Short mmCIF file of C-alpha atoms and ligand atoms in Angstrom, two decimals:
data_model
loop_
_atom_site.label_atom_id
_atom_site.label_comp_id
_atom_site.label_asym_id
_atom_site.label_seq_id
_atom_site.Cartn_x
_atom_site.Cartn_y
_atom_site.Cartn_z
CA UNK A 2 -158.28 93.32 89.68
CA UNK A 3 -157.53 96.94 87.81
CA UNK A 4 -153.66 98.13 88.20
CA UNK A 5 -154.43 100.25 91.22
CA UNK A 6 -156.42 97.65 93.10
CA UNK A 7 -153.30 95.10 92.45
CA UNK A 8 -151.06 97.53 93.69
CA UNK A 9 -152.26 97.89 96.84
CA UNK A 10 -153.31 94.24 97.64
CA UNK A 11 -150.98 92.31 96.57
CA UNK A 12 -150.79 88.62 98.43
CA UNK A 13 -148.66 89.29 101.15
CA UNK A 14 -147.31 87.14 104.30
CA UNK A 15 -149.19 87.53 107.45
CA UNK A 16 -148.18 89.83 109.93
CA UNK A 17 -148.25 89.65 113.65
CA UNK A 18 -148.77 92.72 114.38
CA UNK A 19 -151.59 94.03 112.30
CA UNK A 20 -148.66 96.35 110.39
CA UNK A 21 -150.91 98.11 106.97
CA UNK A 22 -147.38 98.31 105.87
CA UNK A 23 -144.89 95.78 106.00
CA UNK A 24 -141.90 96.75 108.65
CA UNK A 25 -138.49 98.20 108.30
CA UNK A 26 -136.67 94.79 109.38
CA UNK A 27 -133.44 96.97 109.82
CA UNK A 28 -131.00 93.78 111.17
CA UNK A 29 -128.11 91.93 109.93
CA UNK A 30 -129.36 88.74 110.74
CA UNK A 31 -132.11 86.90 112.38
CA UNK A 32 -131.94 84.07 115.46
CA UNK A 33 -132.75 80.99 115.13
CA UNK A 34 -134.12 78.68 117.79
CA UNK A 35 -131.52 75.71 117.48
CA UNK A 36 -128.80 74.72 115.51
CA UNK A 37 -130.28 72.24 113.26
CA UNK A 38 -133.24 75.21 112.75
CA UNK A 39 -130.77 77.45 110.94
CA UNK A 40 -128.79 74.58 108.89
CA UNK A 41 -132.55 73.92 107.93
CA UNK A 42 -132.37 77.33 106.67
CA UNK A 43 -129.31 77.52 104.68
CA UNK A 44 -130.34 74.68 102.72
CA UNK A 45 -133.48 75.90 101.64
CA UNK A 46 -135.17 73.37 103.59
CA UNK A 47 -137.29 76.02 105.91
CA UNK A 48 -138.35 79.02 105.08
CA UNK A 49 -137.13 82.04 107.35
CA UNK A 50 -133.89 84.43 107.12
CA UNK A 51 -130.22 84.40 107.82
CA UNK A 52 -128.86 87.38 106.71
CA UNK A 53 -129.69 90.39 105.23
CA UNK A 54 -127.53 89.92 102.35
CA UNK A 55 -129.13 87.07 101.39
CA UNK A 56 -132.45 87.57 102.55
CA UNK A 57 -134.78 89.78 104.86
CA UNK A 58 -138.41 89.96 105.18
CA UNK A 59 -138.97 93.59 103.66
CA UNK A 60 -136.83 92.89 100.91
CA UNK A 61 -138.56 90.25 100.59
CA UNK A 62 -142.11 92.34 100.58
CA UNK A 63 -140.86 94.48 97.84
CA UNK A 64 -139.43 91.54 95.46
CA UNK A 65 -143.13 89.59 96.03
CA UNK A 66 -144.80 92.94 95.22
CA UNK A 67 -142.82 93.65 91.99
CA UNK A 68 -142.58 90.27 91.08
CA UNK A 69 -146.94 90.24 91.03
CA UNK A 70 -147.07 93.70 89.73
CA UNK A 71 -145.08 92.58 86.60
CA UNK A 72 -146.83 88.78 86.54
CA UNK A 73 -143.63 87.12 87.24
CA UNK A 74 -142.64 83.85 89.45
CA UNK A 75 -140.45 85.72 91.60
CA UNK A 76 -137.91 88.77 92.05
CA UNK A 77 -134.39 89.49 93.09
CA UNK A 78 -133.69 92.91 94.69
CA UNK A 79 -130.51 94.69 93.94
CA UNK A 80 -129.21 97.79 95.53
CA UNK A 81 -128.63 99.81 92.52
CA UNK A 82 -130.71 99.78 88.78
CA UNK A 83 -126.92 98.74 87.32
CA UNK A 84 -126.64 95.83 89.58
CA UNK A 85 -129.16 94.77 88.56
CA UNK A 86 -128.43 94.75 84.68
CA UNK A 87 -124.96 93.42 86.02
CA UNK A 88 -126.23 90.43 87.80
CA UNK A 89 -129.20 89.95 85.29
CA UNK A 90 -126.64 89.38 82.41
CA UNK A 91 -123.76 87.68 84.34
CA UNK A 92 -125.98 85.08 86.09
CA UNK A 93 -125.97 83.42 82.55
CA UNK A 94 -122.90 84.70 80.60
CA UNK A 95 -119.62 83.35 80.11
CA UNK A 96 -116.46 84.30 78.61
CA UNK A 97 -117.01 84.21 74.81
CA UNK A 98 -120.26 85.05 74.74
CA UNK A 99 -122.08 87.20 72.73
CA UNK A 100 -124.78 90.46 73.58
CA UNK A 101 -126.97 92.24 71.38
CA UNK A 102 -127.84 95.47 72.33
CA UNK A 103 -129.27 98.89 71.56
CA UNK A 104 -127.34 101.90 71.15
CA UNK A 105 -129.59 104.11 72.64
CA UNK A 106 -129.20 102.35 76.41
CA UNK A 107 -128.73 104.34 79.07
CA UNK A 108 -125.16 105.60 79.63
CA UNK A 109 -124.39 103.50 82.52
CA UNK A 110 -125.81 100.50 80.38
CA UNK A 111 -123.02 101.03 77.68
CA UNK A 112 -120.60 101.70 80.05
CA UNK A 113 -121.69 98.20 81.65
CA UNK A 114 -120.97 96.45 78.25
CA UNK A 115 -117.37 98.27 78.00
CA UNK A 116 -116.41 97.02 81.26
CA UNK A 117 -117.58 93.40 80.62
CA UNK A 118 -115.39 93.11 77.10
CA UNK A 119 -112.47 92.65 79.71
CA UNK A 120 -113.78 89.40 80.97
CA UNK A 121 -114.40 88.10 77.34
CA UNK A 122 -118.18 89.04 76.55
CA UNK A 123 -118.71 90.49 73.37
CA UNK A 124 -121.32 93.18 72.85
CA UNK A 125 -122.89 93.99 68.97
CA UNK A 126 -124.93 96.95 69.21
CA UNK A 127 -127.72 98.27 67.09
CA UNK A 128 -128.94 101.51 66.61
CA UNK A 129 -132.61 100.35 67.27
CA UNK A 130 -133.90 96.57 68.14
CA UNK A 131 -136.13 95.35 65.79
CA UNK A 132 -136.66 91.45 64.49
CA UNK A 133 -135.27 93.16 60.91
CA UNK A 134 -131.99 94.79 62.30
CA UNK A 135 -131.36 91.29 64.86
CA UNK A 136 -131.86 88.60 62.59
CA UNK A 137 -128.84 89.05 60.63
CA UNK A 138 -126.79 89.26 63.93
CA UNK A 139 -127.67 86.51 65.69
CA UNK A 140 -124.63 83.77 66.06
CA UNK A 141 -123.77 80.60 67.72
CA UNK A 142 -122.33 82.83 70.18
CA UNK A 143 -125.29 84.72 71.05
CA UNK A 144 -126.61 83.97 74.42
CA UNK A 145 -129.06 87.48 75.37
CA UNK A 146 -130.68 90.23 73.44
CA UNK A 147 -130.54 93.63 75.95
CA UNK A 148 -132.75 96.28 75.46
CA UNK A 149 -134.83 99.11 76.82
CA UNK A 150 -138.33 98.82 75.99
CA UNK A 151 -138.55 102.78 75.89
CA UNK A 152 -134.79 103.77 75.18
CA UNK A 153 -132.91 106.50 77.98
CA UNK A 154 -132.97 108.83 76.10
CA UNK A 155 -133.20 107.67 72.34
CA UNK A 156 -137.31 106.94 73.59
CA UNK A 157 -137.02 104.87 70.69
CA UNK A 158 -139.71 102.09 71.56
CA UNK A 159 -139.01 98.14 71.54
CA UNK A 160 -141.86 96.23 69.58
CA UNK A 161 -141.45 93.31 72.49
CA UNK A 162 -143.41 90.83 70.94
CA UNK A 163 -142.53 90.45 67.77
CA UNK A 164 -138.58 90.94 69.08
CA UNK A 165 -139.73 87.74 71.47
CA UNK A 166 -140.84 85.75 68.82
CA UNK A 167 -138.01 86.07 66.51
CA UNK A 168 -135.36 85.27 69.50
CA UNK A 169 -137.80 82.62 70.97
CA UNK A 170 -136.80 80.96 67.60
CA UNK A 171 -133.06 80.90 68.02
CA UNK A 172 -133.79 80.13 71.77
CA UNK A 173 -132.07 83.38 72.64
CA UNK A 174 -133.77 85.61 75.76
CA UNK A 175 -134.41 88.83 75.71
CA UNK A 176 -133.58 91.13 78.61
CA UNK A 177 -136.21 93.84 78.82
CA UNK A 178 -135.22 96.81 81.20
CA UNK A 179 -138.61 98.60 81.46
CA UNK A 180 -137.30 101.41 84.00
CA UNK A 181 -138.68 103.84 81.53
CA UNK A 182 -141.70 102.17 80.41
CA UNK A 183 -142.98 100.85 83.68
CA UNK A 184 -145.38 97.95 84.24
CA UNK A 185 -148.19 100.66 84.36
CA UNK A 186 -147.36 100.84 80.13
CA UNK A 187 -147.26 97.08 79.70
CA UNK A 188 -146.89 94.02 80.16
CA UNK A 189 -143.18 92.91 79.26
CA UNK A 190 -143.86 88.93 80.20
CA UNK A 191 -147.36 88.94 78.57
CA UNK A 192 -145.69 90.16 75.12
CA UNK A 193 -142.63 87.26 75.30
CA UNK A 194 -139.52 88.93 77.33
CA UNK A 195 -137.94 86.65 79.20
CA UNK A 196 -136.12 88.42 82.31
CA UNK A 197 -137.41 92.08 83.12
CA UNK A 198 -135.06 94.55 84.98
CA UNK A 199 -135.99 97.89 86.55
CA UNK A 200 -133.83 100.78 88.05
CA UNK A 201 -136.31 101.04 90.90
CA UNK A 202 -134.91 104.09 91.73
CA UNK A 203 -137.30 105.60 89.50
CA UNK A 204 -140.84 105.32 88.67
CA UNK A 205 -141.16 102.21 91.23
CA UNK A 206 -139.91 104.31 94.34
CA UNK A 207 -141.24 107.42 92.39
CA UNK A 208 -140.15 109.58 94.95
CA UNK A 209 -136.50 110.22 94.43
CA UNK A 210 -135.34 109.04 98.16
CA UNK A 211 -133.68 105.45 97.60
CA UNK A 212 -131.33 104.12 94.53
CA UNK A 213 -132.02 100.25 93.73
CA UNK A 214 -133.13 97.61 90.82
CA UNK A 215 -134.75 94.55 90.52
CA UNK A 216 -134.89 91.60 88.38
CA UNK A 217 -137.77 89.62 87.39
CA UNK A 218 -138.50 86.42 86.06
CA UNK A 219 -141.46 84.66 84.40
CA UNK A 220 -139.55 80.94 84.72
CA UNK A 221 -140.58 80.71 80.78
CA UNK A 222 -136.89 80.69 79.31
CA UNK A 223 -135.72 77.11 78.51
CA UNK A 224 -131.44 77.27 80.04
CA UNK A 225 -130.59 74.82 77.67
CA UNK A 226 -127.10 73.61 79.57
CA UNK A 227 -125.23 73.18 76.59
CA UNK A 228 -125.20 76.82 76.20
CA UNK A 229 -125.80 78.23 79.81
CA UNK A 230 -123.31 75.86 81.32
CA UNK A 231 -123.31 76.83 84.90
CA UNK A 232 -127.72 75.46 84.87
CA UNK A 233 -126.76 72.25 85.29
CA UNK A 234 -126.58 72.10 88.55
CA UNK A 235 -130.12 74.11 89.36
CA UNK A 236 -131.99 71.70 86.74
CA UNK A 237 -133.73 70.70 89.96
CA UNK A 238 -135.38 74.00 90.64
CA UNK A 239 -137.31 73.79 87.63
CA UNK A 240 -138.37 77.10 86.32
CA UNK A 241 -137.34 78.65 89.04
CA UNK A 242 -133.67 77.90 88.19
CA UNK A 243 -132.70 81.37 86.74
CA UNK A 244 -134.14 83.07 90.01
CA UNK A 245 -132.27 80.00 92.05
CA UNK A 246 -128.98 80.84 90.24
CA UNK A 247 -129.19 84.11 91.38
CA UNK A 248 -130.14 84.00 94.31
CA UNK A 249 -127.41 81.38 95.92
CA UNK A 250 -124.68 82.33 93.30
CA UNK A 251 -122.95 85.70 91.81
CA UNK A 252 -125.84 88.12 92.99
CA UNK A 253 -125.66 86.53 96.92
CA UNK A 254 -121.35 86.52 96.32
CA UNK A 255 -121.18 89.79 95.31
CA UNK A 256 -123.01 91.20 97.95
CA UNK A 257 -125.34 93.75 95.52
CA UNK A 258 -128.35 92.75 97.68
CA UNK A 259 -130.82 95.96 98.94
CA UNK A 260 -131.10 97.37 102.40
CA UNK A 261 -134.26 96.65 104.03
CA UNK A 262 -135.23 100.67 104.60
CA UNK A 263 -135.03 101.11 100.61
CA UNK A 264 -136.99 98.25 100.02
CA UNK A 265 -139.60 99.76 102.31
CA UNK A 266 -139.16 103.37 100.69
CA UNK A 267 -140.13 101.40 97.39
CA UNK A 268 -142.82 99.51 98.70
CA UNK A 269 -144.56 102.77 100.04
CA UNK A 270 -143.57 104.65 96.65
CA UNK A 271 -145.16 101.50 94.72
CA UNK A 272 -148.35 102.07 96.22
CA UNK A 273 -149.32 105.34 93.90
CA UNK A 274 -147.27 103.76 90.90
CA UNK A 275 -150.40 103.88 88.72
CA UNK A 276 -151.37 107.35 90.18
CA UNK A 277 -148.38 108.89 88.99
CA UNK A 278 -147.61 107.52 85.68
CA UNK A 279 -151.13 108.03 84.66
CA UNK A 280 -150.60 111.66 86.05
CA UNK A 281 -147.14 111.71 84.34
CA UNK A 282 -148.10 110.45 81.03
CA UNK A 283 -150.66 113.38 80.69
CA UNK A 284 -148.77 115.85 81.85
CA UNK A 285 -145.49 114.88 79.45
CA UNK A 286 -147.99 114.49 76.11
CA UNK A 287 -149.79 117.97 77.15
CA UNK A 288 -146.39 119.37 77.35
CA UNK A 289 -145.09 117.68 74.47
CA UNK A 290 -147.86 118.89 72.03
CA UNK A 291 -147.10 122.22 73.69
CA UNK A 292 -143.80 122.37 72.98
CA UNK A 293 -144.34 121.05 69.26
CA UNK A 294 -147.33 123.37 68.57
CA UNK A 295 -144.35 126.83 70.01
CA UNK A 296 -141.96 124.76 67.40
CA UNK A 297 -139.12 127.09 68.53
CA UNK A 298 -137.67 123.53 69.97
CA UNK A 299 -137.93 120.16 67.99
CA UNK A 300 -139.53 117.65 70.55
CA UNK A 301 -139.05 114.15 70.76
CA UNK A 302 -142.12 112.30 72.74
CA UNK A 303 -143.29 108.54 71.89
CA UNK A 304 -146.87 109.12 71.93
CA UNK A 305 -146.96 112.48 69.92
CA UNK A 306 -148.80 111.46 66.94
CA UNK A 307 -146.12 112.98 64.83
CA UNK A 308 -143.60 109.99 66.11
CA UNK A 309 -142.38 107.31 64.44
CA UNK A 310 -143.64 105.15 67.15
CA UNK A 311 -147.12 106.35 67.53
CA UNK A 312 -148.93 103.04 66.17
CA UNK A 313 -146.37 100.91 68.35
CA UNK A 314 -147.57 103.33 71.72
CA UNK A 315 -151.05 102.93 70.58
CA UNK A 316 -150.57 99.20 70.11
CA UNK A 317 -148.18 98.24 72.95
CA UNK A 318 -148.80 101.09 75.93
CA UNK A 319 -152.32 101.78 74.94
CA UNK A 320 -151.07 105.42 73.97
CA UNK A 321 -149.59 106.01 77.02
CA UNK A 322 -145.87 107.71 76.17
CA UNK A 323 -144.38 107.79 79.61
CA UNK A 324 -142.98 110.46 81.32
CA UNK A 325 -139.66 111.64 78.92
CA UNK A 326 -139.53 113.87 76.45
CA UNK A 327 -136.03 114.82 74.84
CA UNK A 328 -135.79 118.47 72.96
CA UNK A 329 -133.04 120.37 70.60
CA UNK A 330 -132.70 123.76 71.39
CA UNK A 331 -130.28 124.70 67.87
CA UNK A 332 -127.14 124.54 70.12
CA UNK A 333 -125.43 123.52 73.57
CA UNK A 334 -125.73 127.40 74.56
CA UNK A 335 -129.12 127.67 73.98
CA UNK A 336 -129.68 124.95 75.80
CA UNK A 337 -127.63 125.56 78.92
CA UNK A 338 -129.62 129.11 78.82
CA UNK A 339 -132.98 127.28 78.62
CA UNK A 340 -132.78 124.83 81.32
CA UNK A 341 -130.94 127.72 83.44
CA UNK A 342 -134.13 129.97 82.68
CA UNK A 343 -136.62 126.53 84.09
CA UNK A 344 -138.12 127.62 86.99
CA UNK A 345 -139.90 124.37 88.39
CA UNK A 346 -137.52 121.70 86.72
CA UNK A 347 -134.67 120.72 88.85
CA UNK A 348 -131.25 120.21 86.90
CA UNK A 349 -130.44 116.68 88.32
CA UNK A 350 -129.46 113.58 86.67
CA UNK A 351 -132.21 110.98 87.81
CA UNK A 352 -135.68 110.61 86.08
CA UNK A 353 -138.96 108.87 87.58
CA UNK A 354 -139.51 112.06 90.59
CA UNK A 355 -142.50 113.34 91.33
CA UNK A 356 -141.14 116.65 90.57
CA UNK A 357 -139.55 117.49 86.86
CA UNK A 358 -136.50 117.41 86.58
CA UNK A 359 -133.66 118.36 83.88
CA UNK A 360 -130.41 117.90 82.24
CA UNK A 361 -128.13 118.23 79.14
CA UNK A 362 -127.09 114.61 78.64
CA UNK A 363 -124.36 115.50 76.70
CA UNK A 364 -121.86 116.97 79.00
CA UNK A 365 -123.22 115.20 82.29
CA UNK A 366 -124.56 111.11 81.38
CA UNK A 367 -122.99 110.63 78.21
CA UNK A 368 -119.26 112.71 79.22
CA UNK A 369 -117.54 109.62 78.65
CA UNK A 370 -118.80 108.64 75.35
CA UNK A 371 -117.21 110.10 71.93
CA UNK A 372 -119.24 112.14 69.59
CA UNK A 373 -120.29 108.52 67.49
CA UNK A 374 -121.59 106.85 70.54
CA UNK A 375 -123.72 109.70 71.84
CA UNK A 376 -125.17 110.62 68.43
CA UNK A 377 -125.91 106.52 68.31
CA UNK A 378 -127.71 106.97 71.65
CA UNK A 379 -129.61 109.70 70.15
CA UNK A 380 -127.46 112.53 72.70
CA UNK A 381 -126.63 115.54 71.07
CA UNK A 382 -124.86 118.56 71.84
CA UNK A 383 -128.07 120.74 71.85
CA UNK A 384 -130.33 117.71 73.53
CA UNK A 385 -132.07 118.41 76.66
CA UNK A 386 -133.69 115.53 78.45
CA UNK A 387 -136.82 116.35 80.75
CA UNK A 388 -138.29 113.91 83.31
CA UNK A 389 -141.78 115.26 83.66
CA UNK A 390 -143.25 115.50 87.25
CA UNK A 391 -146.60 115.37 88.35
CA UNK A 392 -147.19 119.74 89.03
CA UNK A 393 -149.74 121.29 87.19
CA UNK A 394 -149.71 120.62 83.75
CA UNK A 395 -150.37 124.49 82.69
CA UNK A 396 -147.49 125.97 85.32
CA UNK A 397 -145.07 123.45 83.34
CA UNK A 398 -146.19 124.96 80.17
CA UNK A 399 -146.08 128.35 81.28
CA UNK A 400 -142.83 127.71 82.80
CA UNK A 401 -141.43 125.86 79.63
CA UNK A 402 -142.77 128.45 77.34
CA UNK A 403 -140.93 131.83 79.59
CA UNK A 404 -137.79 130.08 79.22
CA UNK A 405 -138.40 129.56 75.87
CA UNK A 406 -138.84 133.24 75.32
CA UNK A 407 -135.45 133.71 76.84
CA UNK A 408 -133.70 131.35 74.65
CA UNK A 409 -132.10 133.71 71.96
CA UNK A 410 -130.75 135.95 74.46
CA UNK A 411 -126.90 136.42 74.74
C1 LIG B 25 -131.15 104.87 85.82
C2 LIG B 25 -131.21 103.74 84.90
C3 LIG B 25 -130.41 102.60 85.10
C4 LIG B 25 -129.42 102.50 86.24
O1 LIG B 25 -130.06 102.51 87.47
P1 LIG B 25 -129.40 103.02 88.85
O2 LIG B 25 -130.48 102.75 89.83
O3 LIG B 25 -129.07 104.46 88.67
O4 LIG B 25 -128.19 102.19 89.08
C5 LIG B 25 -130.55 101.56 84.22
N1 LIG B 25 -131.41 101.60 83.18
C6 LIG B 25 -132.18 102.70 82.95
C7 LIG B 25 -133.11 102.72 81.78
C8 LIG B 25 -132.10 103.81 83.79
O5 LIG B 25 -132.84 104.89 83.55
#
């Protein structure tokens, strides 16, 4: 079955009603016909729903449909892209342990890692994950390798299998958040990561109307519970223990779990998931080679065959860049003027919309960060970040290259 095909007949569970769609199930919790029915429930020995923060049918549509989109054993649905990275990582850390990350991560990402140094987990970042730049760092200590398979917005690219196999060595995971690259580009689980994570709010819903994430697992990662201490007790779910974990520990405690009419605004966006990125992709190279070709800008685009990481896009996404591009305009003022002077692009901090959109990451995403940390994540003053949309690729250009013409002005 192609990628299109997949997406739109995915196994699903029957419904009663003949529904092409599966239902908003917009309840708190669902009635059981005895007692002994809903303790069978609670201890996993039916199937069937509780509560919605644990589990409901249309969440539970969307995590089966991401889960066989990205050829993994099962899903957990979150209601933000960060809680997702939050619950991803804490469902196997303890105090004193060690992550390796990239410095290019999203801003929210870093931020994350900050945050978690107060309950005793160490993060080493480097300024791009490769099997080189890791080996060296890996300790005793080391329990996760984080990274973004196409950085937000270094768009440095992650060479995932050969990453995979070195960690896979030193029976360390790696924690692939493919937000940016999408399984449309690849893979993740077919080239060795371990636990994929998505800000859904983006390419997956694709339509800029719900904020959410998702985790992913393939049930390949060996828990050793010498080192992940708290698997001992879900030994007995096999490899489904990471997703078990999860599911009846921190993520179900901390109540992160997604409402049932985002789920459904994902499952509908899903549907043209393959549509749009291939639409995207296009439309961000064309522009790209547009851009590079004006050279009044320097342009930063994966698949350009002037990157760095053009053999790795060819390789790993079949050529396909995604939908970023990144551009320095000589200075913050000329770039203020420049996305001011955009006539199509929105200036909004969110990326994966069917419509462009546009912002100086500098002053906005990366606010909190000192001038070291955003020049690590590849943010600088006269950076603008574009999300390409999905108008016509020539009134992008045209509208790219009149604001252009406007940039010297005072
Ligand atoms: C947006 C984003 C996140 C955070 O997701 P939210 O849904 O905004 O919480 C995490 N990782 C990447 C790569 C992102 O682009």
């Amino acid at each position: 079955m192609g990628f299109n095909t997949a997406l739109l007949h995915p196994p699903k569970a029957k419904e009663t009603c003949g529904a092409t769609l599966t239902p908003i199930y917009q309840v708190s919790a669902f009635e059981h016909s005895s007692a002994e029915q809903l303790e069978k429930v609670f201890h996993n020995q039916s199937g069937g729903f509780a509560y919605t923060r644990i589990s409901n049918p249309t969440v539970d549509a969307f995590e089966k449909k991401i889960a066989y989109i990205e050829k993994g054993i099962g899903a957990v649905a979150c209601s933000s892209g960060m809680a997702a990275v939050t619950m991803a990582l804490l469902n196997i850390l303890e105090s004193g342990d060690e992550i390796i990350a990239s410095a290019g991560l999203f801003g929210g990402t870093i931020d994350l890692f900050r945050d978690l140094e107060a309950f005793g987990i160490r993060t080493k970042f480097v300024a791009h994950i490769t099997a080189e730049a890791l080996a060296p760092l890996l300790t005793e200590q080391t329990r996760a390798v984080f990274c973004e398979i196409i950085g937000n917005p270094a768009l440095d690219v992650v060479d995932v299998k050969r990453v995979a196999d070195l960690l896979h060595r030193h029976h360390i995971p790696l924690i692939a958040d493919s937000t940016t690259a999408t399984p449309y580009l690849v893979h993740a689980f077919d080239l060795g990561a371990d636990i994929v994570v998505h800000s859904s709010s983006k390419y997956i819903n694709g339509g800029g109307n719900a904020i959410s994430g998702v985790i992913v697992d393939n049930g390949s990662f060996h828990w050793n519970e010498a080192r992940y201490r708290g698997f001992a007790e879900y030994r007995k779910y096999g490899k489904f223990a990471y997703l078990a974990k999860l599911r009846n520990g921190l993520w179900r405690n901390m109540g992160a779990c997604l409402s049932p009419m985002n789920a459904f605004l994902n499952l509908v966006g899903m549907e043209t998931l393959g549509l749009r990125m291939e639409r995207l992709c296009s439309n961000a190279l064309a522009l790209a080679e547009f851009l590079e070709h004006d050279g009044r800008v320097t342009v930063n685009y994966p698949a350009l065959a002037s990157s760095s990481y053009a053999a790795l896009v060819q390789s790993q996404f079949g050529g396909r860049g995604g939908a970023i591009l990144t551009l320095r305009t000589g200075s913050k003022e000329k770039a203020f003027r420049f996305v001011d002077r955009l006539r199509y692009a929105a200036i909004a901090t969110n990326i994966g919309d069917v419509r462009t959109l546009v912002i100086h990451p500098s002053s906005t995403i990366y606010a909190h960060s000192g001038t070291e940390q955003k020049e690590a994540a590849g943010v600088y003053d006269d950076l603008i970040r574009v999300s390409v949309g999905i108008e016509d690729a020539q009134d992008l250009i045209a509208d790219f290259k009149q604001a252009l013409d406007h940039i010297e002005e005072e």
